[in-house]
Structure formats: C-alpha cells, structure tokens
Tab-separated table of C-alpha atoms in Angstrom:
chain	number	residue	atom	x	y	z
A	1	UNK	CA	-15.738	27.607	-6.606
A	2	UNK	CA	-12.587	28.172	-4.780
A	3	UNK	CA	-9.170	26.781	-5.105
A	4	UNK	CA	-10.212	24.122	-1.532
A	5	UNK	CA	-13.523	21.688	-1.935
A	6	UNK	CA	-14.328	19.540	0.888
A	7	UNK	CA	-16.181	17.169	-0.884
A	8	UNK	CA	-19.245	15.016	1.056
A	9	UNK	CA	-19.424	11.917	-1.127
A	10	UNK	CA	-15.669	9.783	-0.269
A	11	UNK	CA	-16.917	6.941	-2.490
A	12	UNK	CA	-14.363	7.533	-4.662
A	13	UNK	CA	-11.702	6.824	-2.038
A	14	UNK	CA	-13.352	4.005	-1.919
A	15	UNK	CA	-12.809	2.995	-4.894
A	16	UNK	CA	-9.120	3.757	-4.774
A	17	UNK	CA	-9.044	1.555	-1.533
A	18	UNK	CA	-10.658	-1.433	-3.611
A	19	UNK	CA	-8.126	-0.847	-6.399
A	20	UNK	CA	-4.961	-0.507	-3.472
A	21	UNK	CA	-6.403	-3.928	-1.893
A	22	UNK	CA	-6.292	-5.693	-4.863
A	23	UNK	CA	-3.215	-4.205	-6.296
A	24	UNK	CA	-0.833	-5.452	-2.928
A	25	UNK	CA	-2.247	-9.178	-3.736
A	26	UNK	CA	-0.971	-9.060	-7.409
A	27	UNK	CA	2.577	-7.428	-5.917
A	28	UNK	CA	2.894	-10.067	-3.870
A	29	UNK	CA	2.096	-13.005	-6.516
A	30	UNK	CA	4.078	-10.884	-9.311
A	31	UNK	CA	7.064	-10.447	-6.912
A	32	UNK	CA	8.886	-13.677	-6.543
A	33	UNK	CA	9.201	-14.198	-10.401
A	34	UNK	CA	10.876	-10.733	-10.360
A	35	UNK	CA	14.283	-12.141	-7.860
A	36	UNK	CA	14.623	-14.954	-10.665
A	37	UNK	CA	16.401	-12.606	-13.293
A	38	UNK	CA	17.907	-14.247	-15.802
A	39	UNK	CA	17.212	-17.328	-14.463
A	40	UNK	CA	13.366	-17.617	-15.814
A	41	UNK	CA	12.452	-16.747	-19.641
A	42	UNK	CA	12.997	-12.809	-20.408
A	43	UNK	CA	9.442	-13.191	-21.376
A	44	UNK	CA	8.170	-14.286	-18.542
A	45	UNK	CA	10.126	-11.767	-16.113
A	46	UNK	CA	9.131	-8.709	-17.835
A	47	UNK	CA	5.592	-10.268	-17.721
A	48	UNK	CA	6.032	-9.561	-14.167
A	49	UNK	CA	8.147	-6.638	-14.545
A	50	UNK	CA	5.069	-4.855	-15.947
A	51	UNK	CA	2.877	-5.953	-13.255
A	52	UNK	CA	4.420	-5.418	-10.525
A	53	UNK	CA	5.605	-1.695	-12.061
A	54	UNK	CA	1.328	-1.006	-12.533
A	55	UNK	CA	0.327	-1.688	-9.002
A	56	UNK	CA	3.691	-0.376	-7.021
A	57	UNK	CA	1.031	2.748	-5.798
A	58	UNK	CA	-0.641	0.238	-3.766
A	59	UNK	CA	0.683	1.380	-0.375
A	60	UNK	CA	1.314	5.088	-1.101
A	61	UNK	CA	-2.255	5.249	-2.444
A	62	UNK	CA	-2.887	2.988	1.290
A	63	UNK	CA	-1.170	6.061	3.227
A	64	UNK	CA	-2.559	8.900	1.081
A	65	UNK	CA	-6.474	7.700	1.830
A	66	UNK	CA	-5.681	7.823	5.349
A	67	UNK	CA	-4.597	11.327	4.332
A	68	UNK	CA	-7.557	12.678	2.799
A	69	UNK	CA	-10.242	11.217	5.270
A	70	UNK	CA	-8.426	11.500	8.806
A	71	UNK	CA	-6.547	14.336	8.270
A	72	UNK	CA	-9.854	17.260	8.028
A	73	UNK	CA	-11.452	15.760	11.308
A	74	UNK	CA	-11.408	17.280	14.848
A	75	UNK	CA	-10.077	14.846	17.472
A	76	UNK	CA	-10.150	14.268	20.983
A	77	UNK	CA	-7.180	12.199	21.909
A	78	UNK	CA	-8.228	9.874	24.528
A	79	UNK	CA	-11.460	9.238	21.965
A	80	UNK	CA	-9.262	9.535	18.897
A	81	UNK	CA	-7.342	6.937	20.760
A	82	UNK	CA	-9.803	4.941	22.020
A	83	UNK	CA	-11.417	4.511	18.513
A	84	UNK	CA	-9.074	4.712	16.061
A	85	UNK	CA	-5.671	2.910	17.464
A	86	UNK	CA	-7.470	-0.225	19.023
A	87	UNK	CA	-9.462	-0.829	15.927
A	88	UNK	CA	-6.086	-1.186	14.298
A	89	UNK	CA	-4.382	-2.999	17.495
A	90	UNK	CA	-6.889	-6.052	18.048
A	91	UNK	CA	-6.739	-7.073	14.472
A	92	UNK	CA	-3.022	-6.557	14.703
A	93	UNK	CA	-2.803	-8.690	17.408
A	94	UNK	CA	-5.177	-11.507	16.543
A	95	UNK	CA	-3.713	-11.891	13.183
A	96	UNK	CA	0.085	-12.157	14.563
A	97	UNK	CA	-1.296	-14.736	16.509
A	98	UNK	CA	-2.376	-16.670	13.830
A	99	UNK	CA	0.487	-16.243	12.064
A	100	UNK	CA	2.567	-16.877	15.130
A	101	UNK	CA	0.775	-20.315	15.135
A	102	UNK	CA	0.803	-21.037	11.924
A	103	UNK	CA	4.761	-20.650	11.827
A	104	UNK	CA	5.010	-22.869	14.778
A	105	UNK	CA	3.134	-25.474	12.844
A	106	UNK	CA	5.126	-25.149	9.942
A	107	UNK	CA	8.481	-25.534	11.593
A	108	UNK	CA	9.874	-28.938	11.810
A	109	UNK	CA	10.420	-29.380	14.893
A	110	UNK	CA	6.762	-28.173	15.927
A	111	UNK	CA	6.347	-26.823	19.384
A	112	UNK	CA	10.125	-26.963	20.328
A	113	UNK	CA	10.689	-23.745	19.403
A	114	UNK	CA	13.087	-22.270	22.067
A	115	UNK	CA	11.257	-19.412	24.153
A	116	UNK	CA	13.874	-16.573	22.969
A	117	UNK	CA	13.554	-17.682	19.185
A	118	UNK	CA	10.322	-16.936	19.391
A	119	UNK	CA	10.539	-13.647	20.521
A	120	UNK	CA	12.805	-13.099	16.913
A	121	UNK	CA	10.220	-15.235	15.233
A	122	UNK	CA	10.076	-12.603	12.486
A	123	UNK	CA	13.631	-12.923	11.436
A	124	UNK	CA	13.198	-16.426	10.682
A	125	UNK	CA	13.169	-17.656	7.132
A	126	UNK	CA	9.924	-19.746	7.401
A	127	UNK	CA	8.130	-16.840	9.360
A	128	UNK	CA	9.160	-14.043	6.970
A	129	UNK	CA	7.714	-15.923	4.083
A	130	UNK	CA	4.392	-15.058	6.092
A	131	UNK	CA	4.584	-12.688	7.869
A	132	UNK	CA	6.857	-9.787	6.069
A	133	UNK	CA	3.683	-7.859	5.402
A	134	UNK	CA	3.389	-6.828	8.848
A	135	UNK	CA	5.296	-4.164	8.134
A	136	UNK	CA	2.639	-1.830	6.925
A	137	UNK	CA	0.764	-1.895	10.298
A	138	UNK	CA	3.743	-0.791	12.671
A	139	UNK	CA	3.648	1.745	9.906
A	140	UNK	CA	0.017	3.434	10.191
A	141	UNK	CA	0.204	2.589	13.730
A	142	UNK	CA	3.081	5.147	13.933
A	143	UNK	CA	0.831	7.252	11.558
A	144	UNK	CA	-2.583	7.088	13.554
A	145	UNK	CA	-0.465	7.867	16.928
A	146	UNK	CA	0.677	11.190	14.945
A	147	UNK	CA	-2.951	11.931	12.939
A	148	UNK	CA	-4.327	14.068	16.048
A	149	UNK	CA	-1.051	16.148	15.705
A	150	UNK	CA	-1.080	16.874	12.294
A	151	UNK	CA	-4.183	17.315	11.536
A	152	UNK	CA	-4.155	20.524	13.735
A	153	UNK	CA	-1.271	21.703	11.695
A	154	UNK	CA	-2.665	21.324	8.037
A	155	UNK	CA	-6.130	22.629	8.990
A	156	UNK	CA	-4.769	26.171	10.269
A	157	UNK	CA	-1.654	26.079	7.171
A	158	UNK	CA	-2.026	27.991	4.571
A	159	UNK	CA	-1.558	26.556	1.243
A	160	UNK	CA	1.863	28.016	0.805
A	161	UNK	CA	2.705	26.317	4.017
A	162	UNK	CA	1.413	22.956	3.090
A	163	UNK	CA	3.456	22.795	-0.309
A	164	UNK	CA	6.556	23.975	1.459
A	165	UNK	CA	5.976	20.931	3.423
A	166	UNK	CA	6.007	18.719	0.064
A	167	UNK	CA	8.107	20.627	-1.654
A	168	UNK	CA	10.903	19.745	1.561
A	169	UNK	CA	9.175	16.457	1.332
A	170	UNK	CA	10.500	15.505	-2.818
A	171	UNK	CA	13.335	17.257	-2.104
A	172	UNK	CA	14.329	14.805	0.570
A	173	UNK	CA	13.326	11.555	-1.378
A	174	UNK	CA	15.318	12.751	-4.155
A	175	UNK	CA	18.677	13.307	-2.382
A	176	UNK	CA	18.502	9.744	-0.393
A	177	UNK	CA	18.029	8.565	-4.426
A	178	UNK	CA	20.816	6.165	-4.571
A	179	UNK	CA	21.779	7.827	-7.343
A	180	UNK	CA	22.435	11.160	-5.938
A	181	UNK	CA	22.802	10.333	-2.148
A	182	UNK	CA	26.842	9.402	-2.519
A	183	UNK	CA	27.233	12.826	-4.036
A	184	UNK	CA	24.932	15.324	-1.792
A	185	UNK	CA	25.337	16.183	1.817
A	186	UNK	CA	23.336	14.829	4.238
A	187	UNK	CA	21.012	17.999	5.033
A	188	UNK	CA	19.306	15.739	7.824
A	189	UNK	CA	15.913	16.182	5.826
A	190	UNK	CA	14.604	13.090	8.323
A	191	UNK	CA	11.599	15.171	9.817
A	192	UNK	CA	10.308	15.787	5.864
A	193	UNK	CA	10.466	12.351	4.584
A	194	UNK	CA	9.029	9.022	5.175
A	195	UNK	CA	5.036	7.878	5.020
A	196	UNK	CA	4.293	10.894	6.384
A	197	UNK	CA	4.372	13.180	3.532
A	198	UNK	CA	2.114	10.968	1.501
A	199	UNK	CA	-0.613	11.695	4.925
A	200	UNK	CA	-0.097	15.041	3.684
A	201	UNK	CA	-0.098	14.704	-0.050
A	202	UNK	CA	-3.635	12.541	0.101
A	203	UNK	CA	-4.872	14.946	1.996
A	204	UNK	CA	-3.996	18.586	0.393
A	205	UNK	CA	-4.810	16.410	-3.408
A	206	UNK	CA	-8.475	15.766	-2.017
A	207	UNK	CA	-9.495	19.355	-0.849
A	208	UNK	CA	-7.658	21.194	-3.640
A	209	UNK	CA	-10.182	21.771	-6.716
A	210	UNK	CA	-8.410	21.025	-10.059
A	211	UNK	CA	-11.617	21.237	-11.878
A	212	UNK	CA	-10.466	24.698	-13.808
A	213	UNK	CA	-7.538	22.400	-15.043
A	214	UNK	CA	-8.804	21.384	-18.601
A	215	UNK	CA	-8.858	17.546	-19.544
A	216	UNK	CA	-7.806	16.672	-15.876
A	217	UNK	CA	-8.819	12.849	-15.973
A	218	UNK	CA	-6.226	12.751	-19.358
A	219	UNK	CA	-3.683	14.624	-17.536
A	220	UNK	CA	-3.636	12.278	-14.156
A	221	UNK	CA	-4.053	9.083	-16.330
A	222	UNK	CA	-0.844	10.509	-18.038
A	223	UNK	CA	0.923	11.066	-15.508
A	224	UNK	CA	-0.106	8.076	-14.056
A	225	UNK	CA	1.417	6.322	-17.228
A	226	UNK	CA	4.898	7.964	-17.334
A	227	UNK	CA	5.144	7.005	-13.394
A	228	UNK	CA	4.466	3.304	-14.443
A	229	UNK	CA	6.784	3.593	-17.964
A	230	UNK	CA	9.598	4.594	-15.461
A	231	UNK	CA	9.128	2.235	-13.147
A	232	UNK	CA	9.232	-0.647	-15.942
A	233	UNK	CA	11.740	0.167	-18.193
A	234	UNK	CA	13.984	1.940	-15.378
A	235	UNK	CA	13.881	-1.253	-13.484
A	236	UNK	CA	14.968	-3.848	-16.665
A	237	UNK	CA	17.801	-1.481	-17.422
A	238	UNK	CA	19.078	-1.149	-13.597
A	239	UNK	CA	18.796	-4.695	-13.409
A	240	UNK	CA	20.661	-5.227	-16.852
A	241	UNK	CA	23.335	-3.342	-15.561
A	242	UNK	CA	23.852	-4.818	-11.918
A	243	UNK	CA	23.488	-8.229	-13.360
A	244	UNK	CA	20.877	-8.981	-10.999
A	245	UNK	CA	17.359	-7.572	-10.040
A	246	UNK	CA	17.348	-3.979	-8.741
A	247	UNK	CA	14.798	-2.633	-6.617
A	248	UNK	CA	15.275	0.589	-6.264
A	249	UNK	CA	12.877	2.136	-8.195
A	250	UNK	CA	10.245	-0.168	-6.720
A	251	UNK	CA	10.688	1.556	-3.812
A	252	UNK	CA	7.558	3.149	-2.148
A	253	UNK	CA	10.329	6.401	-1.798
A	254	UNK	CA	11.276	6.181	-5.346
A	255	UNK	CA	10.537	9.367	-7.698
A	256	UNK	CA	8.514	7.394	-10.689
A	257	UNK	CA	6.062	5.388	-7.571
A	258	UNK	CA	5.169	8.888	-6.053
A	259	UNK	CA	4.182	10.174	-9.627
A	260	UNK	CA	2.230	7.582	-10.696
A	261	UNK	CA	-0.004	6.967	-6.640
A	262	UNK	CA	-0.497	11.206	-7.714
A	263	UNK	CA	-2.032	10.499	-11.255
A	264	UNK	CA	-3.864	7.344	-9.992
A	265	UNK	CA	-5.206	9.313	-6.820
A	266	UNK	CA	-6.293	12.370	-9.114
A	267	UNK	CA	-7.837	10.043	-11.754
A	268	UNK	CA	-10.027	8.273	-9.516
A	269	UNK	CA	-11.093	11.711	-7.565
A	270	UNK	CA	-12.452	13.168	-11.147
A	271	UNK	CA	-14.104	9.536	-11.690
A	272	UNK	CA	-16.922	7.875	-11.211
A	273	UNK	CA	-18.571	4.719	-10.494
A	274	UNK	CA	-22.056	3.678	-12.038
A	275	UNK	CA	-22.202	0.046	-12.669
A	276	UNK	CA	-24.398	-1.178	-10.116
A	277	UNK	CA	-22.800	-4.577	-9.757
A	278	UNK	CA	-19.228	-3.314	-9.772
A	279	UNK	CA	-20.751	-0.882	-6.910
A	280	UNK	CA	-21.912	-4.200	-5.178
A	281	UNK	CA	-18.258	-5.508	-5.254
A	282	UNK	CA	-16.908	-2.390	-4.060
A	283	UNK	CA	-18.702	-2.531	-1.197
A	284	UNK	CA	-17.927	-5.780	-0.081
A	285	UNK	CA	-14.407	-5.260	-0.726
A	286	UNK	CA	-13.980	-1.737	1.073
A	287	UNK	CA	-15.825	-3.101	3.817
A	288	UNK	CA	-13.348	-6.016	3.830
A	289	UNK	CA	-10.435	-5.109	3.248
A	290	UNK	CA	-8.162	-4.163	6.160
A	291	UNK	CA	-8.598	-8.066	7.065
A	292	UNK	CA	-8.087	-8.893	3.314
A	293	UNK	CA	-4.386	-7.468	3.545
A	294	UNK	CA	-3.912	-9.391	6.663
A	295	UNK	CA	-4.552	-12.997	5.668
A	296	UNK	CA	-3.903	-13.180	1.772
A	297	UNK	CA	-0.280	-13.802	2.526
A	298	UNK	CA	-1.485	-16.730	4.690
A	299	UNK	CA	-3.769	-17.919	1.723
A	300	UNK	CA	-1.079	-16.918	-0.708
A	301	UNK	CA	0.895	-19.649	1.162
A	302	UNK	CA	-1.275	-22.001	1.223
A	303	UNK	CA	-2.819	-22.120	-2.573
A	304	UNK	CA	1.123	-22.444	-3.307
A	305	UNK	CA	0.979	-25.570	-2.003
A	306	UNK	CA	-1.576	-27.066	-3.506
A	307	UNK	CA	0.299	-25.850	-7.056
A	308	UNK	CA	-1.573	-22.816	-7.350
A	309	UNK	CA	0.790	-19.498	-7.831
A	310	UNK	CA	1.676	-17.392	-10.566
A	311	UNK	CA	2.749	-19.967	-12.839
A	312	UNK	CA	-0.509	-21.386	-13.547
A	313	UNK	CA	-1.441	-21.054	-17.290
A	314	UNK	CA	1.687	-19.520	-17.822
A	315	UNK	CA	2.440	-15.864	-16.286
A	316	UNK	CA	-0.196	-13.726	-18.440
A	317	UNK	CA	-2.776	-15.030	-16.774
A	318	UNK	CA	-1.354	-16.813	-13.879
A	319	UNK	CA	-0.579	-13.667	-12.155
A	320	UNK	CA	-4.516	-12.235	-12.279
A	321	UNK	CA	-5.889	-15.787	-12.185
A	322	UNK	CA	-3.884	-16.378	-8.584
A	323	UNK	CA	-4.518	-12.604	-7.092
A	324	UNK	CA	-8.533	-12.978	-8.207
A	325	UNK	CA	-8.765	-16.570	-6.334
A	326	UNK	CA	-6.678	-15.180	-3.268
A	327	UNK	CA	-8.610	-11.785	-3.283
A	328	UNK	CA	-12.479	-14.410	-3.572
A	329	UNK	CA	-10.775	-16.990	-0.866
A	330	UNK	CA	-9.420	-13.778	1.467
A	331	UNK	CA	-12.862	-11.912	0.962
A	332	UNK	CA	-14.811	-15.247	1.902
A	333	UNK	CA	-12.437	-15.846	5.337
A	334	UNK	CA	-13.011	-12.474	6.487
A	335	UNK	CA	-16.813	-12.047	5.887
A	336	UNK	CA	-17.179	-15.461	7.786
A	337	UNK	CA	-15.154	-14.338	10.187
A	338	UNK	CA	-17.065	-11.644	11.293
A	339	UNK	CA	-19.501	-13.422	12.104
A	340	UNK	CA	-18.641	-14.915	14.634
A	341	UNK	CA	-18.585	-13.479	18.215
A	342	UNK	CA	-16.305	-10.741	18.824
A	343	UNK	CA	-15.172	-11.223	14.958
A	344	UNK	CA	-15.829	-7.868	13.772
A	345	UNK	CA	-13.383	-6.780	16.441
A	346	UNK	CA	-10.415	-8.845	15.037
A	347	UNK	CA	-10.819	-9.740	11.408
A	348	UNK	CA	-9.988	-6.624	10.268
C-alpha cells in the first residue's frame, strides 16, 4: 500500500464530528467556572480545568474534518457556491435572527432598542452571553469561500510541498506564542497561520497511510494525552503565576491544542465503531449537528435559568449532567425543526 490512501468509508469522521459536537457543549458549560479563579474551591476549578483542557480540540478537530472531506473533491465554483456556501448562509442567517430576537426580548427595555445599537448588537453584554459562538461560522464561511482554491493546490502538491506548508504553518503559531513573540521578529508569517492550516492538516492526516507505524492507536492516544497534560497543568501554573486565569494555552493556536486535535484525529481514523446502538446515536447526532452548535448556547441560557448549569450535583457530574441534557434538548429542537416546511433549509 502506498504512503497516500483515499479511504471510501468517512464514518469515522463521523465519529470525530459526534465527539467535536459534544465536546464544544461541555467547553461552554465547563468555561465560566474557569474565570472564577480563586474565587470558587481549588477543587472545584481544576474540576473544570481538566474538562475544559480534554475537549479544547473541539474546533480544530471542527476545521480539520472540513479538511479531509472537502479538500480531495473537484469543484465548480458557481456549483461549489451554490451548494456549499448557502447551506451554511441560511442557517446562519435564520439562527442570528433568532438570536437577534431573543436579545431584544431579553433587554429591559424590550423593543426600544435604538436602530444603530442594533446594528452593534453583538458587542452588547446581554447579546454576547448568546451569541459569542457565532464566531466559528464567519470562520468556515471564510474557509468554504477559499476550499475551491486550495483544494487545487494540495491535490497537484507533492508531499514535500504540503509539509513545507505545515512546517511554515507551526513555525508561525509558535513565534506569535506569547512567550516568544516579544523576543522574535515579526517574519509576517500571516499567509501560513490561522484556521487554515488545520484545512490542510485534516486533510494531508486522512490520505497519508500510517498503518506501517507499529502500535499507531497507542501512539495517537499518547500523544493525544501529553497535548491534554499540557494544556491542564500549563494552564493552573500560568494562572498561579498571573494571579488570575490565563488563557493562553486554551487557545485554538496554542502548541499543546494542535497536538492533542492530531492524536485525537489519528486515533479515531485507526478506530472503529461496532456497537449498533452507539451507531444509532451517531447518526442522529452527525446528521444534527451543525444546528446543534447553533442553538445549545440559546438552551444553555435558558436551562440556567431554571437552576440548571454546571453546578448541579456539584461539578463532577454537573458539568456532563448539563452538556448531556443540552446536547438531548438541542438534538430534540433541531430534529423537530426540520420538519417543518423549509426547516431542513435553516436548522442547520
């Protein structure tokens, strides 16, 4: 076999999706506990320290599927852009309506929201409480407008060329380390870094074949580990010594988060999925969960109202208790949603 598979079944990307989609829910019911540092029982913040350090791979993981199943296909761009963009774009803008509305609502004065503050809606404290998660769709927007570029480019590279590309890539999310970035000149490394290179990393990890590599499923789920280790522990002792909660090697650009979405991503590829009933789940999940990522925060919001968050049963098993009952409410709201008229167009 040679050193490039292109392999026909994708249900393990599937399963990695399923994993990511969960994953962002229990970052974003782990997170808040995480700004209270020193404030809440060490106990319970390195309770959340640890979780939020396991699932930080959620959106690289996001970015590097998009990698290894748009990347090999042949596109026509007014198709590519008829298809692909708009089935992003009318969920995008049905759910920022809803949002939109449901800010409006919240906002004590109701409806009398000036004109031009709405238009900065987003910079609001209420609205960002709901609506910060946007961010990851102006991101793969950007990415899906550039797909039918690149994947011209990494079809005809060689695989020299294509590791040159992520070798440039690490380099440059090394040097903007905050560590190292007072003491290194700026190189202007821009065109190398960002989401991008994880398009390209999802995409050269699926094709290559790592099946002469001995014990490969131990190797990824170590490296994997070490990412995560780093994450924790490197975390507690920046935020030790800044008296306050450091985030930088949460970061989606931080050194120990790319190693451990690369041991994840090459665990699940050499793994595989047998339990019919877990395959069941998977299903509905994958099939869900675009829509799932944009209305948990809005059920997030909402179950913390009625006293359900984190806290419940204390952290150890408030954290997966609250992301399993958001994940089951989200799941439900989208499936019904679809089926409505036109529904499958805008859940998600």
């Amino acid at each position: 076999m040679s050193d490039f598979e292109q392999r026909e079944d994708t249900s393990w990307l599937d399963n990695l999706r399923v994993v990511a989609t969960i994953s962002v829910i229990l970052l974003h019911v782990a997170a808040p506990f995480l700004y209270k540092f020193e404030r809440i029982s060490g106990f319970n913040w390195w309770t959340a320290n640890v979780y939020d350090s396991l699932v930080r791979f959620c959106v690289p993981v996001f970015v590097m599927i998009t990698g290894a199943l748009l990347l090999p296909k042949d596109y026509q761009l007014g198709d590519y852009l008829k298809k692909r963009v708009t089935r992003i774009i009318f969920p995008y803008l049905f759910w920022i309506s809803i949002y939109l509305i449901h800010v409006l609502t919240t906002l004590k004065n109701g409806f009398k929201l000036p004109f031009l503050e709405m238009l900065n809606i987003g910079s609001t404290k209420i609205a960002y409480k709901t609506t910060y998660h946007f961010w990851y769709i102006y991101m793969i927007i950007g990415i899906y407008l550039f797909i039918p570029i690149l994947s011209k480019w990494v079809k005809k590279a060689t695989e020299k060329e294509i590791i040159y590309f992520l070798a440039l890539w690490v380099i440059a999310i090394i040097i903007a380390q905050p560590l190292f970035s007072k003491y290194i000149p700026d190189f202007n490394l821009k065109y190398f870094s960002g989401f991008v290179g994880y398009v390209v990393l999802g995409y050269y990890l699926s094709i290559r074949n790592f099946e002469k590599v001995k014990h490969i499923r131990t190797i990824s789920f170590l490296i994997f580990t070490t990412g995560i280790l780093l994450t924790i522990f490197g975390t507690y002792f920046l935020s030790k010594y800044n008296g306050r909660f450091t985030i930088d090697l949460y970061t989606y650009f931080s050194p120990n988060v790319v190693i451990s979405a690369v041991g994840l991503f090459l665990f699940f590829k050499h793994s595989y999925l047998v339990n019919p009933q877990l395959k069941a789940i998977r299903k509905f999940i994958n099939k869900h969960s675009f829509g799932i990522y944009f209305v948990h925060i809005l059920v997030l919001y909402y179950m913390s109202r009625f006293g359900m968050n984190g806290a419940v049963f204390g952290v150890v098993f408030g954290i997966p208790l609250t992301t399993v009952m958001c994940l089951s409410i989200s799941g439900l709201v989208i499936y019904l949603l679809k089926k409505l008229p036109f529904g499958d167009k805008v859940a998600g």
